XYZ file of C-alpha atoms in Angstrom:
308
model
C -81.075 -23.705 -185.086
C -84.475 -22.856 -183.565
C -85.797 -19.404 -184.221
C -86.301 -18.410 -180.555
C -82.655 -19.256 -179.704
C -81.430 -17.034 -182.511
C -83.508 -14.172 -181.205
C -82.116 -14.582 -177.667
C -78.515 -14.512 -178.914
C -79.181 -11.348 -180.888
C -80.726 -9.661 -177.869
C -77.837 -10.670 -175.566
C -75.228 -9.470 -178.058
C -76.839 -6.096 -178.414
C -77.058 -5.645 -174.643
C -73.396 -6.497 -174.189
C -72.388 -4.023 -176.844
C -74.487 -1.267 -175.270
C -72.965 -1.955 -171.876
C -69.449 -1.851 -173.258
C -70.178 1.274 -175.196
C -71.709 2.944 -172.168
C -68.429 2.459 -170.103
C -66.272 4.885 -172.160
C -68.159 8.090 -171.361
C -67.933 7.377 -167.612
C -64.090 7.032 -167.795
C -63.760 10.278 -169.708
C -65.901 12.123 -167.210
C -63.766 10.828 -164.291
C -60.568 12.057 -165.969
C -62.154 15.454 -166.615
C -63.225 15.705 -162.979
C -59.711 14.892 -161.771
C -58.274 17.562 -164.031
C -60.764 20.090 -162.781
C -59.893 19.256 -159.153
C -56.149 19.515 -159.816
C -56.606 22.814 -161.643
C -58.722 24.179 -158.804
C -56.100 23.172 -156.234
C -53.322 24.805 -158.266
C -55.406 27.958 -158.638
C -56.139 27.971 -154.908
C -52.434 27.575 -154.135
C -51.543 30.516 -156.357
C -54.225 32.632 -154.678
C -52.956 31.734 -151.218
C -49.315 32.472 -152.168
C -50.335 35.826 -153.642
C -52.308 36.712 -150.540
C -49.413 35.736 -148.253
C -47.068 38.106 -150.073
C -49.418 41.025 -150.749
C -51.898 40.906 -147.910
C -51.997 40.394 -144.159
C -55.263 38.475 -144.293
C -53.465 35.166 -143.715
C -51.116 36.343 -140.993
C -53.292 34.874 -138.294
C -53.520 31.544 -140.036
C -49.802 31.471 -140.681
C -49.088 32.394 -137.077
C -51.385 29.673 -135.821
C -49.807 27.123 -138.141
C -46.326 28.200 -137.065
C -47.331 27.900 -133.404
C -48.733 24.420 -133.963
C -45.652 23.257 -135.846
C -43.151 24.906 -133.474
C -42.962 21.996 -130.985
C -42.318 19.590 -133.834
C -39.525 21.856 -135.142
C -37.947 22.015 -131.676
C -38.170 18.254 -131.289
C -36.656 17.701 -134.733
C -33.855 20.129 -133.943
C -33.066 18.374 -130.656
C -33.005 15.026 -132.389
C -30.757 16.271 -135.218
C -28.446 18.369 -133.044
C -26.244 15.494 -131.787
C -25.693 14.356 -135.350
C -24.788 17.875 -136.481
C -22.437 18.278 -133.517
C -20.820 14.957 -134.341
C -20.251 16.040 -137.945
C -18.783 19.399 -136.840
C -16.586 17.660 -134.259
C -15.308 15.259 -136.901
C -14.521 18.072 -139.330
C -12.808 20.051 -136.580
C -10.755 17.034 -135.563
C -9.578 16.484 -139.139
C -8.694 20.177 -139.480
C -6.883 20.199 -136.134
C -4.812 17.165 -137.080
C -3.882 18.759 -140.389
C -2.894 22.018 -138.677
C -0.958 20.067 -136.057
C 1.091 18.278 -138.722
C 1.702 21.588 -140.493
C 2.863 23.262 -137.267
C 5.149 20.329 -136.478
C 6.796 20.690 -139.886
C 7.218 24.435 -139.350
C 8.721 23.885 -135.888
C 11.190 21.375 -137.277
C 12.187 23.765 -140.075
C 12.604 26.666 -137.634
C 14.588 24.491 -135.269
C 16.951 23.489 -138.066
C 17.271 27.143 -139.119
C 18.013 28.164 -135.520
C 20.761 25.561 -135.273
C 22.294 26.834 -138.513
C 22.130 30.434 -137.316
C 23.663 29.592 -133.950
C 26.440 27.686 -135.665
C 27.108 30.632 -138.002
C 27.226 33.042 -135.061
C 29.674 30.878 -133.141
C 31.840 30.429 -136.213
C 31.785 34.179 -136.830
C 32.876 34.891 -133.245
C 35.722 32.395 -133.501
C 36.956 33.795 -136.814
C 36.877 37.356 -135.485
C 38.869 36.293 -132.448
C 41.449 34.528 -134.621
C 42.066 37.514 -136.913
C 41.637 40.147 -134.163
C 38.836 41.814 -136.145
C 37.476 45.111 -134.831
C 33.865 45.436 -136.013
C 32.004 48.758 -136.111
C 29.863 49.438 -133.033
C 26.415 47.873 -132.943
C 23.322 48.604 -130.888
C 24.539 46.082 -128.299
C 27.515 48.355 -127.559
C 25.229 51.149 -126.254
C 23.191 51.679 -123.139
C 19.492 52.294 -123.755
C 17.839 55.296 -122.090
C 14.071 55.540 -122.553
C 12.410 58.944 -122.691
C 8.941 60.366 -123.275
C 8.413 62.724 -126.200
C 7.209 66.067 -124.884
C 6.634 67.898 -128.175
C 6.248 66.612 -131.720
C 7.248 68.515 -134.893
C 5.323 71.773 -135.059
C 5.654 72.237 -138.829
C 7.214 70.755 -141.957
C 10.213 73.044 -141.438
C 10.818 72.263 -137.768
C 11.655 68.548 -137.830
C 12.661 68.110 -134.186
C 11.158 66.808 -130.942
C 11.793 67.470 -127.273
C 12.274 64.490 -124.965
C 12.101 64.181 -121.174
C 15.722 63.141 -120.592
C 18.945 65.139 -120.475
C 22.489 65.280 -119.221
C 21.400 64.041 -115.783
C 20.746 60.663 -117.390
C 23.954 60.588 -119.389
C 22.701 62.055 -122.686
C 25.045 64.090 -124.842
C 24.861 65.781 -128.204
C 25.425 63.302 -130.999
C 23.723 60.322 -129.337
C 21.602 58.333 -131.804
C 17.894 57.965 -131.104
C 15.645 55.044 -132.109
C 11.971 54.209 -131.670
C 10.752 51.406 -129.382
C 10.132 49.474 -132.608
C 13.902 49.811 -133.331
C 13.458 52.207 -136.272
C 15.898 55.117 -136.598
C 14.471 58.435 -135.328
C 17.389 60.853 -135.442
C 20.140 62.251 -133.286
C 20.374 64.306 -130.081
C 21.060 67.894 -131.108
C 21.067 69.861 -127.850
C 21.047 68.753 -124.209
C 19.927 70.379 -120.986
C 19.782 68.922 -117.503
C 16.430 67.122 -117.757
C 15.380 67.578 -121.387
C 16.989 67.296 -124.797
C 16.197 68.183 -128.389
C 16.306 65.498 -131.078
C 16.733 66.360 -134.742
C 14.724 63.897 -136.790
C 15.967 61.979 -139.784
C 13.379 63.876 -141.843
C 15.131 67.203 -141.223
C 16.699 68.773 -144.317
C 20.097 68.837 -142.620
C 20.005 65.190 -141.529
C 21.732 62.352 -143.370
C 22.934 58.877 -142.487
C 25.152 56.387 -144.268
C 23.047 53.351 -145.099
C 23.168 50.021 -146.888
C 20.730 47.538 -148.397
C 20.372 44.573 -146.053
C 19.921 42.173 -148.980
C 22.673 43.683 -151.144
C 25.158 45.129 -148.677
C 27.443 46.449 -151.415
C 24.711 48.962 -152.215
C 25.847 51.788 -149.939
C 24.580 55.343 -150.021
C 23.134 58.171 -147.962
C 19.563 58.356 -146.658
C 18.102 61.833 -146.365
C 14.859 63.713 -146.719
C 13.216 63.601 -150.118
C 11.491 66.330 -152.026
C 8.056 64.734 -151.641
C 7.617 65.777 -147.996
C 8.691 64.833 -144.511
C 7.269 61.313 -144.829
C 9.475 60.432 -147.824
C 13.139 59.471 -147.628
C 15.526 58.900 -150.507
C 18.433 56.481 -150.674
C 20.929 58.597 -152.567
C 24.394 58.053 -154.073
C 23.838 54.338 -154.785
C 25.632 53.232 -157.957
C 23.491 51.875 -160.770
C 25.563 48.701 -160.828
C 24.384 47.785 -157.323
C 21.181 45.710 -157.095
C 18.396 47.342 -155.088
C 14.834 46.027 -155.329
C 11.431 47.122 -154.099
C 10.768 45.623 -150.670
C 14.432 45.583 -149.607
C 15.246 46.667 -146.065
C 17.618 49.602 -145.593
C 19.723 49.828 -142.424
C 22.458 52.076 -141.077
C 25.865 51.142 -142.444
C 27.911 52.275 -139.457
C 31.579 53.105 -139.994
C 32.819 51.937 -143.393
C 36.282 50.371 -143.520
C 39.051 52.381 -141.861
C 37.376 55.744 -142.375
C 38.772 58.679 -140.442
C 35.189 59.894 -139.946
C 33.343 57.283 -137.864
C 29.586 57.226 -138.172
C 27.530 58.588 -135.312
C 25.029 55.781 -135.890
C 25.782 52.145 -135.059
C 25.434 49.560 -137.774
C 22.199 47.632 -138.242
C 19.572 50.163 -137.169
C 16.418 49.854 -139.269
C 15.687 52.873 -141.473
C 12.887 51.758 -143.792
C 11.754 49.769 -146.813
C 12.435 50.473 -150.484
C 9.211 51.502 -152.247
C 10.670 52.352 -155.670
C 14.017 51.978 -157.451
C 14.859 53.102 -160.977
C 17.808 54.058 -163.187
C 18.355 57.051 -165.420
C 20.632 57.402 -168.448
C 21.732 60.889 -167.362
C 22.438 59.949 -163.761
C 25.223 57.706 -162.472
C 23.209 56.821 -159.379
C 19.923 55.087 -158.777
C 16.731 56.900 -157.843
C 15.450 55.144 -154.730
C 12.619 56.058 -152.393
C 12.190 54.641 -148.892
C 9.178 54.391 -146.641
C 10.400 55.177 -143.097
C 9.988 52.551 -140.408
C 8.912 55.290 -137.982
C 5.884 57.593 -138.018
C 7.685 60.837 -137.200
C 4.449 62.820 -136.806
C 3.170 60.884 -133.768
C 6.149 59.851 -131.657
C 5.256 59.097 -128.054
C 8.503 57.679 -126.705
C 12.050 57.085 -127.904
C 15.199 55.271 -126.837
C 18.511 57.124 -126.740
C 21.615 55.020 -127.397
C 24.273 56.217 -124.958
C 27.864 54.896 -125.409
C 28.933 52.637 -122.581
C 31.579 54.071 -120.336
């Protein structure tokens, strides 16, 4: 090989190597610059966030930006609103159909229960007619005389109210008195021409024969308890009779062929059992009742007057 050709190849090879070697530092410097830019942007973002929370210097800028972007937000909301309404309408339609099916099932169940109850009532009437059964008086056997309460109980000792109805409207001593909500209030104690006095069930001298609506063999006497005028006790109920918390207690009316008929018709609501317990030293249950009537704030009552 000629000498000059060898020299040219050596020179070209060295130039190529220098060019290749010189490319690496430029790549590293570009990567470093990008990292510096990214770090600066992150630092700037942190500074801006800190200023937005701790300073009011950017309030104007933020307000301007919000004002500029507001039309776009309104436009986006108007565009998305039909879709949101469609989704809500679809969900509401599914819920309405589900509720409709549930209500239909409830109506069918209530309708079947009503038919059973009506059949039982008719059968009961027919059986009573066949055996000539004389049932104790019920609320339906009385006339209802409404009256306003003039005075409420003045103290824990005086458990009586005065009502704006008297003998001129057919009231007489011994007439039972109930609340508009059908709860037992008491009994007419004294009557004048246009007013009457009612002794409440919470009076110490008051008592009424009662029974558990769920377990009607549990019969006893409801009277005032020792815990105050808002507590009644269901006394003289045998321990063998089932009485549970939540049971409804009603007036028992006249029991059997008793020579002493009850002044109260059968089936008047008295209250709800709040506690029931037994004791080894007592033959009767200890039962407390929450009255169905708020005796401290009576506004009107209904007097049950026997039909003539």
